[in-house]
Short mmCIF file of C-alpha atoms in Angstrom, two decimals:
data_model
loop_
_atom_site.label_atom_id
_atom_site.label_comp_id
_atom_site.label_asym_id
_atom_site.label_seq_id
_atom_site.Cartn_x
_atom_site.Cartn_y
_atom_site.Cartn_z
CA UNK A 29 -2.82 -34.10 -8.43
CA UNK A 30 -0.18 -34.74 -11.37
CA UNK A 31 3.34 -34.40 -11.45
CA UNK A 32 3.91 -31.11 -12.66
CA UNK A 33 1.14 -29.89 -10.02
CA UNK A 34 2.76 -31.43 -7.38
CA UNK A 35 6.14 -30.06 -8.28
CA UNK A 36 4.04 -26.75 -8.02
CA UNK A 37 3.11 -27.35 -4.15
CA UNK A 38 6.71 -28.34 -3.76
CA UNK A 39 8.37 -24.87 -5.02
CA UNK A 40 5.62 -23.02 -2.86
CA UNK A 41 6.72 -24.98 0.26
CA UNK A 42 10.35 -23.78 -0.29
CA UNK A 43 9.55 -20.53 0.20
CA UNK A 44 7.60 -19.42 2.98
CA UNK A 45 6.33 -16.26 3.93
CA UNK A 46 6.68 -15.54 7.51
CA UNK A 47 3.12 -15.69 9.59
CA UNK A 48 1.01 -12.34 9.14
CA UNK A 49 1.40 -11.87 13.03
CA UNK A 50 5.77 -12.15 12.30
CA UNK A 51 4.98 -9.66 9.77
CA UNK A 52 2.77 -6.60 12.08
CA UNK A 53 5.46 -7.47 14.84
CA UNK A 54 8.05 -6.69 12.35
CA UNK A 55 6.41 -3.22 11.18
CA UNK A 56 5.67 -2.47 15.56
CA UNK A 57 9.54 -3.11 15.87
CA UNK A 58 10.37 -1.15 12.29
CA UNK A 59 7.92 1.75 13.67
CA UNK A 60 9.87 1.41 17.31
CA UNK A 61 13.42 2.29 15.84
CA UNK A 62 11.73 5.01 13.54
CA UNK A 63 10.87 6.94 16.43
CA UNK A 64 14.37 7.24 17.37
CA UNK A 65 15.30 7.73 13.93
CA UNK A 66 13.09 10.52 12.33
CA UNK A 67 12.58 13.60 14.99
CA UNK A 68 9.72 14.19 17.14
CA UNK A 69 7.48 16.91 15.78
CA UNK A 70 4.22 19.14 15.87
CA UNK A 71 1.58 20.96 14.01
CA UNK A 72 -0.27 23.72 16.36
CA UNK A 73 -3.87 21.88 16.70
CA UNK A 74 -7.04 23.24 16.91
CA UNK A 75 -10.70 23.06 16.61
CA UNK A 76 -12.73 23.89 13.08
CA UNK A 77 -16.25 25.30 13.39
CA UNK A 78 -17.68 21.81 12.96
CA UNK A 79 -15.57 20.59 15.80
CA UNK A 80 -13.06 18.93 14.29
CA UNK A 81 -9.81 18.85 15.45
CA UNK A 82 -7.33 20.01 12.46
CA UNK A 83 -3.58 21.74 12.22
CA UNK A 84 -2.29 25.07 10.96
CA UNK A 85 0.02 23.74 8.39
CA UNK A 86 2.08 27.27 9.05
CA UNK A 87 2.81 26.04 12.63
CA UNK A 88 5.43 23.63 12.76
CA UNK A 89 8.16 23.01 14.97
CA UNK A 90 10.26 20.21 16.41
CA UNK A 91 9.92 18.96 20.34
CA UNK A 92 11.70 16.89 22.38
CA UNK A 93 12.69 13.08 21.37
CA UNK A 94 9.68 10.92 22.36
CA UNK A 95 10.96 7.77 21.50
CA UNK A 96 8.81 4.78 22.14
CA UNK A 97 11.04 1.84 23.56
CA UNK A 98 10.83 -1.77 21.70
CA UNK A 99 9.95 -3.15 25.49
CA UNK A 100 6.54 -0.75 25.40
CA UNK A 101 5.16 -2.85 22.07
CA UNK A 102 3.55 -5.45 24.18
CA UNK A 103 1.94 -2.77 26.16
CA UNK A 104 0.62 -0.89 23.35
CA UNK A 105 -0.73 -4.30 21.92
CA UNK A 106 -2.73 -4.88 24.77
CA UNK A 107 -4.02 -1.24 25.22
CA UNK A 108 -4.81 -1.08 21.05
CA UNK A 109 -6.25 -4.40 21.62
CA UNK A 110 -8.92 -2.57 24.26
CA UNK A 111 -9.35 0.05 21.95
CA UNK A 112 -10.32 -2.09 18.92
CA UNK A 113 -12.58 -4.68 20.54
CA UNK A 114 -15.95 -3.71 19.15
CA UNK A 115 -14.21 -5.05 16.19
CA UNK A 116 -12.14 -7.90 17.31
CA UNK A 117 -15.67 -9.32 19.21
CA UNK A 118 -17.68 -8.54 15.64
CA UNK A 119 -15.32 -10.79 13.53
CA UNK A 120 -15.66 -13.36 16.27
CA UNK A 121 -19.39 -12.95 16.01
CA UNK A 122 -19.32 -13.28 12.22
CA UNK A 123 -17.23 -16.14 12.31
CA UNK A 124 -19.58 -17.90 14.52
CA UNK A 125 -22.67 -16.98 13.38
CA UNK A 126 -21.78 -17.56 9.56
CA UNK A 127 -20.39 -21.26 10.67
CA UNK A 128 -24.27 -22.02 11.73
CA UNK A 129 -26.14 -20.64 8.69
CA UNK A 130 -23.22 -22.51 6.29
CA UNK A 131 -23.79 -26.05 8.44
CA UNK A 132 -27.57 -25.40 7.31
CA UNK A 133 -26.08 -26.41 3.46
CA UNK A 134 -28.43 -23.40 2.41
CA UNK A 135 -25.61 -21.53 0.36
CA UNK A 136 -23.73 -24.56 -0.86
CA UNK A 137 -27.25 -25.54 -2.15
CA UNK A 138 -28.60 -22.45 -3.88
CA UNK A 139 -24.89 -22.03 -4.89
CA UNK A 140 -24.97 -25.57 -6.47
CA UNK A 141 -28.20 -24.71 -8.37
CA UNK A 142 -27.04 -21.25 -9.92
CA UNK A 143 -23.63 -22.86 -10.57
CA UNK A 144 -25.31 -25.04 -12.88
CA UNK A 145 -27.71 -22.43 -14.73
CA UNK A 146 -24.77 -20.09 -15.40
CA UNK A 147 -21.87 -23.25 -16.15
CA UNK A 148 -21.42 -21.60 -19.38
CA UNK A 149 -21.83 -18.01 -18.13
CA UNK A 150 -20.33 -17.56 -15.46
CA UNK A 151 -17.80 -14.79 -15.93
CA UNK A 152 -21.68 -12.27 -16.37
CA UNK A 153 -21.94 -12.54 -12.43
CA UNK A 154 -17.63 -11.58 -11.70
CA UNK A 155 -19.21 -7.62 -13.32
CA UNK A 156 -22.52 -7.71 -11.29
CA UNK A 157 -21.44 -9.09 -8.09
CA UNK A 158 -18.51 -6.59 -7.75
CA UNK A 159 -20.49 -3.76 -9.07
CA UNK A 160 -22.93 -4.24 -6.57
CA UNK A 161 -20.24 -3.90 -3.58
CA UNK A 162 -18.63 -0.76 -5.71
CA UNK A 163 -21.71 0.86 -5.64
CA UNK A 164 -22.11 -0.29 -1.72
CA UNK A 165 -18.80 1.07 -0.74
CA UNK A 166 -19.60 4.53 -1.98
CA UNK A 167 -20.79 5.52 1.36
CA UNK A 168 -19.02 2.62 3.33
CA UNK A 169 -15.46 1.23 4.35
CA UNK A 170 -14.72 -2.14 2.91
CA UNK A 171 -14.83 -3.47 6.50
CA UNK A 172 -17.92 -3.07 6.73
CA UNK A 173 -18.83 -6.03 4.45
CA UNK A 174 -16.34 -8.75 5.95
CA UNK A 175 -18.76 -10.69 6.66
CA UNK A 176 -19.93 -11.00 2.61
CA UNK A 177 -16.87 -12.57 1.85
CA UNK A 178 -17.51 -16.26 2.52
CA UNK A 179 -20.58 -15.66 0.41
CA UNK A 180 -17.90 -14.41 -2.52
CA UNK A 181 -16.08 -17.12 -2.05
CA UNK A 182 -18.90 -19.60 -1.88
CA UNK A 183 -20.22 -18.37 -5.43
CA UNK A 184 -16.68 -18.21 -7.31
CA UNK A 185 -16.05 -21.81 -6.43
CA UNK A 186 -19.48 -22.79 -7.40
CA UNK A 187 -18.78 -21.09 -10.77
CA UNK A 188 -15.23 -22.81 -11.14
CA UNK A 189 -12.61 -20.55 -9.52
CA UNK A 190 -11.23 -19.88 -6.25
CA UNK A 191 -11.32 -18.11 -2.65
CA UNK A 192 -8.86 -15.27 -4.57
CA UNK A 193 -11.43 -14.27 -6.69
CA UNK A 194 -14.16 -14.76 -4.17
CA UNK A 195 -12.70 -12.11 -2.13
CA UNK A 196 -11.86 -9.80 -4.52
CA UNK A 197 -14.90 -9.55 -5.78
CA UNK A 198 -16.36 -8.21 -2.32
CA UNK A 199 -13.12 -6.42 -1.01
CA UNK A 200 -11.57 -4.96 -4.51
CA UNK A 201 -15.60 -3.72 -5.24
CA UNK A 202 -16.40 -2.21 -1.96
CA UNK A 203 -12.67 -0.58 -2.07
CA UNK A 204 -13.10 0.64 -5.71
CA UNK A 205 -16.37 2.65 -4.04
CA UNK A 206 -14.35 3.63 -1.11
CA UNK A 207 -11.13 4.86 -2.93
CA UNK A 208 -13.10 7.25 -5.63
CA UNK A 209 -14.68 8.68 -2.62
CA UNK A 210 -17.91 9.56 -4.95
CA UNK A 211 -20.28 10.14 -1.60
CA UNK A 212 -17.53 8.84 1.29
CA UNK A 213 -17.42 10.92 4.78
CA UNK A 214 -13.98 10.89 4.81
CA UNK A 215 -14.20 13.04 1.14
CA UNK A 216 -16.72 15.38 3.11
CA UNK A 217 -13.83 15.78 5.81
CA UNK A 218 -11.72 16.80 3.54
CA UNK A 219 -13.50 18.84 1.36
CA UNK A 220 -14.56 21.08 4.34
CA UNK A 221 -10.79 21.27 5.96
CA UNK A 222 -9.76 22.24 1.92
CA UNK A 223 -12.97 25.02 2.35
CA UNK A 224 -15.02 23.14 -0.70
CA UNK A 225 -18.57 22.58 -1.00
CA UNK A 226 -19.45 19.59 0.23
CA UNK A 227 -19.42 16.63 -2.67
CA UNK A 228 -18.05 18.77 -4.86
CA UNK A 229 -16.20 17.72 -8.21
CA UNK A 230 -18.26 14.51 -8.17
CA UNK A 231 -18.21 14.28 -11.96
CA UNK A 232 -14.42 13.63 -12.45
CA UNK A 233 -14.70 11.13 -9.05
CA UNK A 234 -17.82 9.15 -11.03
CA UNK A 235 -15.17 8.62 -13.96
CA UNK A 236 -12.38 7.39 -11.95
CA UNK A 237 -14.88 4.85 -10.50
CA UNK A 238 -15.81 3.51 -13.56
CA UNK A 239 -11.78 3.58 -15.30
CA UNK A 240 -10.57 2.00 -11.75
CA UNK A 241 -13.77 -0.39 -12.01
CA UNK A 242 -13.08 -1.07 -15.54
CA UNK A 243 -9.73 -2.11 -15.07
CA UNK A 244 -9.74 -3.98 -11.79
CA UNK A 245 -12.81 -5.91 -13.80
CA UNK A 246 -10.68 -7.08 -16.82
CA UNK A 247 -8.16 -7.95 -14.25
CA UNK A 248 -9.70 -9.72 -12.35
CA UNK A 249 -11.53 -11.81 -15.47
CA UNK A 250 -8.49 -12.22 -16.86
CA UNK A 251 -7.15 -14.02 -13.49
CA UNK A 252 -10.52 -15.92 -13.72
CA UNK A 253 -10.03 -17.26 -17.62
CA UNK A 254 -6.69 -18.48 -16.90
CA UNK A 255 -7.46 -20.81 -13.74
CA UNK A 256 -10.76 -22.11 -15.60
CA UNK A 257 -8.60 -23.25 -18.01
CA UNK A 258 -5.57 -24.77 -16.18
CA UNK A 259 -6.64 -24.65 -12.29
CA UNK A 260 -3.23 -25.62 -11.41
CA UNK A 261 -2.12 -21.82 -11.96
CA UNK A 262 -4.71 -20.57 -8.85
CA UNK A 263 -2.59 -18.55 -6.54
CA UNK A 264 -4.03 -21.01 -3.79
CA UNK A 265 -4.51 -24.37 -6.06
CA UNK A 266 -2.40 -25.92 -3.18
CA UNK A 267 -4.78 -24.92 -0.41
CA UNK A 268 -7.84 -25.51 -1.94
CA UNK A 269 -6.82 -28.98 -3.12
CA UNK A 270 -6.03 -30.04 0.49
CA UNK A 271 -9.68 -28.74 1.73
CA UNK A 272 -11.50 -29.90 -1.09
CA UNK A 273 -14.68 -27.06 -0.21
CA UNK A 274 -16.17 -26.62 -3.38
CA UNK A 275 -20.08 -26.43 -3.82
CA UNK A 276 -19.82 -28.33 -7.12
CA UNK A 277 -17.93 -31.27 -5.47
CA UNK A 278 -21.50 -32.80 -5.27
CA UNK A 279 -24.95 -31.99 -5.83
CA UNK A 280 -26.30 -30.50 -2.79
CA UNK A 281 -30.95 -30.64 -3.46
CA UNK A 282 -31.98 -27.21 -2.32
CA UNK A 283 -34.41 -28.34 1.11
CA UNK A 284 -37.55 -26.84 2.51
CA UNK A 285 -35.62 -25.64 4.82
CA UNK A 286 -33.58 -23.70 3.15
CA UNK A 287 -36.35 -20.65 2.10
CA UNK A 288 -37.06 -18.96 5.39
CA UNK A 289 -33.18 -20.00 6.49
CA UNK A 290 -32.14 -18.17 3.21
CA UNK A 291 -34.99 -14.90 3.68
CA UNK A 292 -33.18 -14.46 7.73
CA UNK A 293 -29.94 -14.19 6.04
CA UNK A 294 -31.09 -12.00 3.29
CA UNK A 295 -32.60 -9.64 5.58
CA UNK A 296 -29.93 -9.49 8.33
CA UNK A 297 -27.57 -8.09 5.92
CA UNK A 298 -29.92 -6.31 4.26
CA UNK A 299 -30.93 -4.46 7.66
CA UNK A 300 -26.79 -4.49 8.44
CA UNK A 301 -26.60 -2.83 5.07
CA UNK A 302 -29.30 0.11 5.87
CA UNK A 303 -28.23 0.60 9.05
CA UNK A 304 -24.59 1.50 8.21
CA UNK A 305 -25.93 3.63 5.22
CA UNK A 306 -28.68 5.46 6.83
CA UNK A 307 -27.76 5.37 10.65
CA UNK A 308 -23.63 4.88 10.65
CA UNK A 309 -24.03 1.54 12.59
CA UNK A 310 -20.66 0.51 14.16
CA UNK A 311 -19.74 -2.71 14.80
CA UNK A 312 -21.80 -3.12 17.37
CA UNK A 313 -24.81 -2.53 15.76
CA UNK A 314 -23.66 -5.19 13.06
CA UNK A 315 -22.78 -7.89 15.34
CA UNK A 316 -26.11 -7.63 17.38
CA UNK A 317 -27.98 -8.47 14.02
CA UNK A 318 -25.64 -11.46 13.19
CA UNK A 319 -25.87 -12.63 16.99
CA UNK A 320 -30.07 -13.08 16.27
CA UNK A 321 -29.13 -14.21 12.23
CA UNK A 322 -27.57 -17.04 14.17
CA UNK A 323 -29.69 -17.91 17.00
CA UNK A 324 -32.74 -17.76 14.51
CA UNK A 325 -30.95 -19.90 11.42
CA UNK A 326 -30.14 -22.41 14.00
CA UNK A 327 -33.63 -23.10 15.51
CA UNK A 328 -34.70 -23.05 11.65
CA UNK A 329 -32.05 -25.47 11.12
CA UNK A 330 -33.65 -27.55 14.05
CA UNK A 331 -30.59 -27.34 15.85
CA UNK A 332 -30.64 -27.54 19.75
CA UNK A 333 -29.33 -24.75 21.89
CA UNK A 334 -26.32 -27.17 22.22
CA UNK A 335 -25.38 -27.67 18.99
CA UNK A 336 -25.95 -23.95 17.90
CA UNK A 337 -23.49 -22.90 20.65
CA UNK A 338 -21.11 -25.90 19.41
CA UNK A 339 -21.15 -24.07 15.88
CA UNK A 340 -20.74 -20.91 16.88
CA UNK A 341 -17.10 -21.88 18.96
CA UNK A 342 -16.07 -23.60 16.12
CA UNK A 343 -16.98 -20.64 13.50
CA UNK A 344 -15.57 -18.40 16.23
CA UNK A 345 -12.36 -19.87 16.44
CA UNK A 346 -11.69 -19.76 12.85
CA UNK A 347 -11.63 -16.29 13.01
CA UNK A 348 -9.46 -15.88 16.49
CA UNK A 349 -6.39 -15.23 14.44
CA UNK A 350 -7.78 -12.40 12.02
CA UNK A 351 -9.25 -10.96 15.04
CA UNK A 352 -6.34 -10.29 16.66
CA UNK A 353 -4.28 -9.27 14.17
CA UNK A 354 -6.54 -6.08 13.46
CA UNK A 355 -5.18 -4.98 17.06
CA UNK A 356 -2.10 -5.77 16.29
CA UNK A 357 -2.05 -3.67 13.68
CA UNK A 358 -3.82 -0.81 15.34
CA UNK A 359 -0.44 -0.88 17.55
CA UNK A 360 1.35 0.84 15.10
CA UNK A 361 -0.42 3.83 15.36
CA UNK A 362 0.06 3.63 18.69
CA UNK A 363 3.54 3.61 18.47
CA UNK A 364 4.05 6.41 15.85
CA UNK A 365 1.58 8.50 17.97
CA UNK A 366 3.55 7.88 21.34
CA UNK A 367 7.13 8.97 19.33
CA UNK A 368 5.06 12.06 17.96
CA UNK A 369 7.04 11.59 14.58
CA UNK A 370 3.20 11.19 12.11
CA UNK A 371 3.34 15.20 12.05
CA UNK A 372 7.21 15.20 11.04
CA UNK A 373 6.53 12.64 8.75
CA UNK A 374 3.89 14.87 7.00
CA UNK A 375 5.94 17.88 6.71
CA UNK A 376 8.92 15.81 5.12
CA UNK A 377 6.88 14.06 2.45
CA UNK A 378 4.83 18.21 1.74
CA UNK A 379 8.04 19.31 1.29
CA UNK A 380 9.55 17.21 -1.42
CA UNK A 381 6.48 18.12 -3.29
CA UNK A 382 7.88 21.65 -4.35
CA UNK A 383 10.94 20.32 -6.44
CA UNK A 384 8.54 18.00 -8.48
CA UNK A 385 7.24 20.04 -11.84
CA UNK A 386 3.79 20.99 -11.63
CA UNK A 387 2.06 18.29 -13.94
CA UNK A 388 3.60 15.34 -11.63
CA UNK A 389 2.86 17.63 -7.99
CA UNK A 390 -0.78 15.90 -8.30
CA UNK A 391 0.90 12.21 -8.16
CA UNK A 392 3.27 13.35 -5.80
CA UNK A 393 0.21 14.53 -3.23
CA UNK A 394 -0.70 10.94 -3.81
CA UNK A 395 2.55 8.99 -3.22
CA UNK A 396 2.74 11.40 0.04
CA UNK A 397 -0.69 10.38 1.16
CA UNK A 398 0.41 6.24 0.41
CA UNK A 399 3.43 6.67 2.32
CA UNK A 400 1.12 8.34 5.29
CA UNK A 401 -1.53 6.10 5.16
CA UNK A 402 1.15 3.21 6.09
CA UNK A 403 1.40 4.56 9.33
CA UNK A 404 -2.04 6.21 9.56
CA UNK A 405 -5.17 3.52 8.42
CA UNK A 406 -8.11 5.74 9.24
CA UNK A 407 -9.50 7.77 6.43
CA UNK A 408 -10.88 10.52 8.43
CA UNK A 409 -7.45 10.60 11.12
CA UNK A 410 -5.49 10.81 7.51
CA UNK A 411 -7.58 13.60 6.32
CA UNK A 412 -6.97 15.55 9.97
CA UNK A 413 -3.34 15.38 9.76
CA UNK A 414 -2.35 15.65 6.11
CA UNK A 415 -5.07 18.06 4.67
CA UNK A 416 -4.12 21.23 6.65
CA UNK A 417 -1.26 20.85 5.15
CA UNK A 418 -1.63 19.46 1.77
CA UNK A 419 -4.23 22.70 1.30
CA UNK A 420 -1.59 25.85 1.08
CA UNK A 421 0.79 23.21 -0.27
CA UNK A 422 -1.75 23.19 -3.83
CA UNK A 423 -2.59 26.77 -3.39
CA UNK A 424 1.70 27.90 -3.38
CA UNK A 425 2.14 25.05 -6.08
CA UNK A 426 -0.46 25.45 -9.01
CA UNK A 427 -2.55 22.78 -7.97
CA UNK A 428 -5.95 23.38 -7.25
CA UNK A 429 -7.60 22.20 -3.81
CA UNK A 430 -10.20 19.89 -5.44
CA UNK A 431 -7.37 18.02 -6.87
CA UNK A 432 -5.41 17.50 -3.49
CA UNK A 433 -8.75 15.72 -2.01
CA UNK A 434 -8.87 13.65 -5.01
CA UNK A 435 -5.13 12.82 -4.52
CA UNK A 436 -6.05 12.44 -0.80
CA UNK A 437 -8.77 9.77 -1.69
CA UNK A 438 -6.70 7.69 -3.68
CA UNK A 439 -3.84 7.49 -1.41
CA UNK A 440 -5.61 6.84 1.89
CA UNK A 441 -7.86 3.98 0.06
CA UNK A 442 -5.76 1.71 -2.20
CA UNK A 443 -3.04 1.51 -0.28
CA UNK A 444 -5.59 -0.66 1.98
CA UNK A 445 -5.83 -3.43 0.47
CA UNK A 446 -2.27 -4.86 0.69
CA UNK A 447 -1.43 -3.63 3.73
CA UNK A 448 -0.68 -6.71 6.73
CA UNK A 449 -1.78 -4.19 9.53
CA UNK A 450 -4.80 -2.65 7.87
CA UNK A 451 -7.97 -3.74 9.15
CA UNK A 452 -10.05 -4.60 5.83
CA UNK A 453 -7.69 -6.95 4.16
CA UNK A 454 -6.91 -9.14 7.10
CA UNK A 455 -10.62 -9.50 8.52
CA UNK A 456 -11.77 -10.49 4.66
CA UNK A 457 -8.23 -12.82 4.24
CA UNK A 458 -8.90 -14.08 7.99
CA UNK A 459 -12.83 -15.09 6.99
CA UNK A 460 -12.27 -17.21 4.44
CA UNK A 461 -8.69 -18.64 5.52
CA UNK A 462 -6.28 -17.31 2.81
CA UNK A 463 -3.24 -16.38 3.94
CA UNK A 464 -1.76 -12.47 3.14
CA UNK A 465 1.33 -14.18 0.63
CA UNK A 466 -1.32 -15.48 -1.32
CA UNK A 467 -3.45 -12.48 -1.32
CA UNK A 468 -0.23 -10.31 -1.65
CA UNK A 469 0.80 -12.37 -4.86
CA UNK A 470 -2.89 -11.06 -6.95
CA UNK A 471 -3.41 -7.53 -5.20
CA UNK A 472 0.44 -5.96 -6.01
CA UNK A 473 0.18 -5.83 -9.28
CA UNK A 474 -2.79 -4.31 -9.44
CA UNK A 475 -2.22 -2.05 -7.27
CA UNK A 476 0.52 -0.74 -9.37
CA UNK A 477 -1.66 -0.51 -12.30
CA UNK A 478 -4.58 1.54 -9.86
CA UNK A 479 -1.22 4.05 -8.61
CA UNK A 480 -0.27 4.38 -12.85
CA UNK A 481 -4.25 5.20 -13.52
CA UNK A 482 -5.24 7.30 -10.58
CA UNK A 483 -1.63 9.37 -11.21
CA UNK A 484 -3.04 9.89 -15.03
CA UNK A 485 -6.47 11.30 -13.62
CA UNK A 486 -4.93 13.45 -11.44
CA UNK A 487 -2.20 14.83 -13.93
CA UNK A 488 -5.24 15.36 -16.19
CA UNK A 489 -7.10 17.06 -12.97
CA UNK A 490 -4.05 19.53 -13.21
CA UNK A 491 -4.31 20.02 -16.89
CA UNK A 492 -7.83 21.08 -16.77
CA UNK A 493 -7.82 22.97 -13.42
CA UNK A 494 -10.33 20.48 -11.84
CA UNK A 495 -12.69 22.59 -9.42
#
């Protein structure tokens, strides 16, 4: 490390971001004081024909002050905690049983070997690799391909950049898919609380997936041409210079071995993959497959039972902290559910709508459904609250329904990935050991760039009277 690079490391350490967990207990006490802040409120709830419970935007009125008390938070934590274990005990899982298959040196070696084939080439596989997950995420939440991101990052080092671009490759791919909502339940939802056919409109939501892939691409190449040439300028040159992890770091001879290690990891997440796609596995499903990836890469590995379990702790407990922090998060939800101020905040953001002119009330359905989503994570709990109401609120404006699901689509999903409480960013960050300043320093500007394109589409979705 020169000079000027250490002089780098030295202005980072200045500065230092509080801990993710200081941050979600921050946003639990923030969401504590709102409820005595913004007034308790409800929608009249009922059931749809499909079951689904939804609200009659038309019935709205104020209750008494529910306010949830700062002393409840560690409560709440616990209980939200319970309530999102299957994933909590999947990361674990996924920490552990990744830590045996990477102690194998299968990846590092095949990694190695490609690495070397495409040294001149590399940027063709940035396009492919995050297609592929773009494509993927179509029909899946970017959680549900955590557990790719070590292989991300394993590749971009190989190929000469870092973990940033190793994750954002898997997470900004799978969330481009999720975010257009091309063939996404949580579209579906919508689209039959708006009273739309089913998938319909797909045309303009197969453009915005290739503009938002398109520019998230040249972004991310662009991030990827700078660090090749001066790796100093890596958002987390610091970090990776103190581990040292790099495939390339030394020639690692692909082993015997390493084929039928390398086929049981191809087909567990090939059979995780299905599953979620065709069946709508949970995270239960998921980590039963990586439980028997493990146990069977390990005996491959001629490991003993011993040292297989010894891996798995250690894997395990790299992921402890990520873990818990997705229940932390889930808290918050808690919180503003307990104070019953989600349906006030609703109404407040529909309302300002009205005084926007029409070309900009498109946008404005989306900067409502950001500033929900920070309270609400889940796509289809987002569409239950917010559509009944968002739904008269395009037919009395001049906006047309299909519209206000596209404007629902983009606001629940790229507001996702910076987030400190949402579950996708922190179980990819908390994987492969970035930390969420680091992470926060790439994704914000981007994500300004994805709020200036998807507000163009949908001002041109208003122009043409998108059906």
């Amino acid at each position: 490390m020169n000079n000027q690079d250490e002089v780098r490391v030295k202005q980072a350490e200045l500065f230092k971001v509080p801990h993710s967990y200081v941050i979600v207990i921050s946003i639990l006490i923030l969401a504590s004081i709102l409820t005595y802040l913004i007034p308790a409120g409800e929608f009249f709830k009922f059931k749809n024909d499909i079951g689904k419970t939804v609200i009659d935007a038309s019935q709205f009125k104020y209750i008494e002050q529910t306010s949830v008390s700062i002393f409840r938070i560690p409560n709440l934590i616990v209980k939200s905690m319970s309530k999102q274990s299957s994933i909590i005990f999947a990361l674990l899982i996924i920490g552990g049983s990744f830590e045996i298959v990477l102690k194998t040196g299968m990846f590092q070696a095949y990694l190695t070997k490609l690495s070397k084939k495409f040294s001149k080439k590399g940027l063709l596989l940035v396009p492919l690799f995050m297609l592929m997950f773009g494509v993927l995420g179509m029909t899946q939440a970017a959680n549900k391909f955590i557990a790719f991101a070590p292989v991300g990052v394993l590749l971009s080092k190989a190929l000469g950049y870092d973990a940033i671009v190793g994750v954002a490759l898997v997470l900004l791919g799978s969330g481009i898919g999720f975010s257009t909502g091309i063939l996404q339940p949580t579209t579906a939802i919508a689209q039959e609380i708006a009273e739309l056919p089913v998938y319909s409109g797909m045309w303009l939501r197969v453009v915005s997936f290739i503009l938002f892939y398109g520019v998230t691409l040249i972004y991310i190449i662009s991030y990827c041409k700078k660090i090749k040439k001066d790796p100093s300028k890596s958002l987390v040159y610091d970090i990776d210079f103190a581990q040292s992890s790099s495939p390339t770091d030394a020639y690692i001879q692909v082993e015997k071995k390493h084929l039928p290690i390398s086929v049981v990891v191809v087909a567990a997440f090939g059979i995780v993959t299905y599953g979620s796609v065709k069946y709508g596995w949970s995270f239960d499903q998921m980590a039963v497959v990586f439980i028997w990836m493990g146990i069977v890469v390990g005996f491959l590995n001629k490991n003993s039972p011993s040292e297989i379990s010894k891996t798995f702790i250690n894997g395990a407990k790299g992921m402890l902290g990520a873990s818990l922090v997705v229940g932390l998060g889930a808290a918050v939800g808690m919180i503003l559910s307990e104070g019953n101020i989600l349906d006030t905040v609703v109404k407040l953001s529909s309302s300002g709508l009205m005084a926007l002119p029409v070309i900009l009330r498109g946008p404005g359905m989306m900067i409502a459904q950001v500033i929900v989503n920070i309270f609400v994570t889940s796509g289809s709990g987002q569409a239950a609250i917010t559509m009944p109401v968002m739904v008269p609120l395009a037919d009395l404006s001049g906006v047309t329904r299909q519209t206000a699901v596209l404007a629902f689509k983009f606001g629940d999903g790229f507001c996702n990935y910076i987030l400190p409480h949402a579950t996708a960013v922190m179980g990819y960050l908390g994987v492969v050991g970035v930390p969420y300043d680091r992470c926060l320093s790439f994704f914000w500007k981007l994500f300004v760039l994805w709020l200036g394109l998807g507000a163009g589409i949908l001002m041109f979705a208003t122009i043409i009277n998108y059906v």
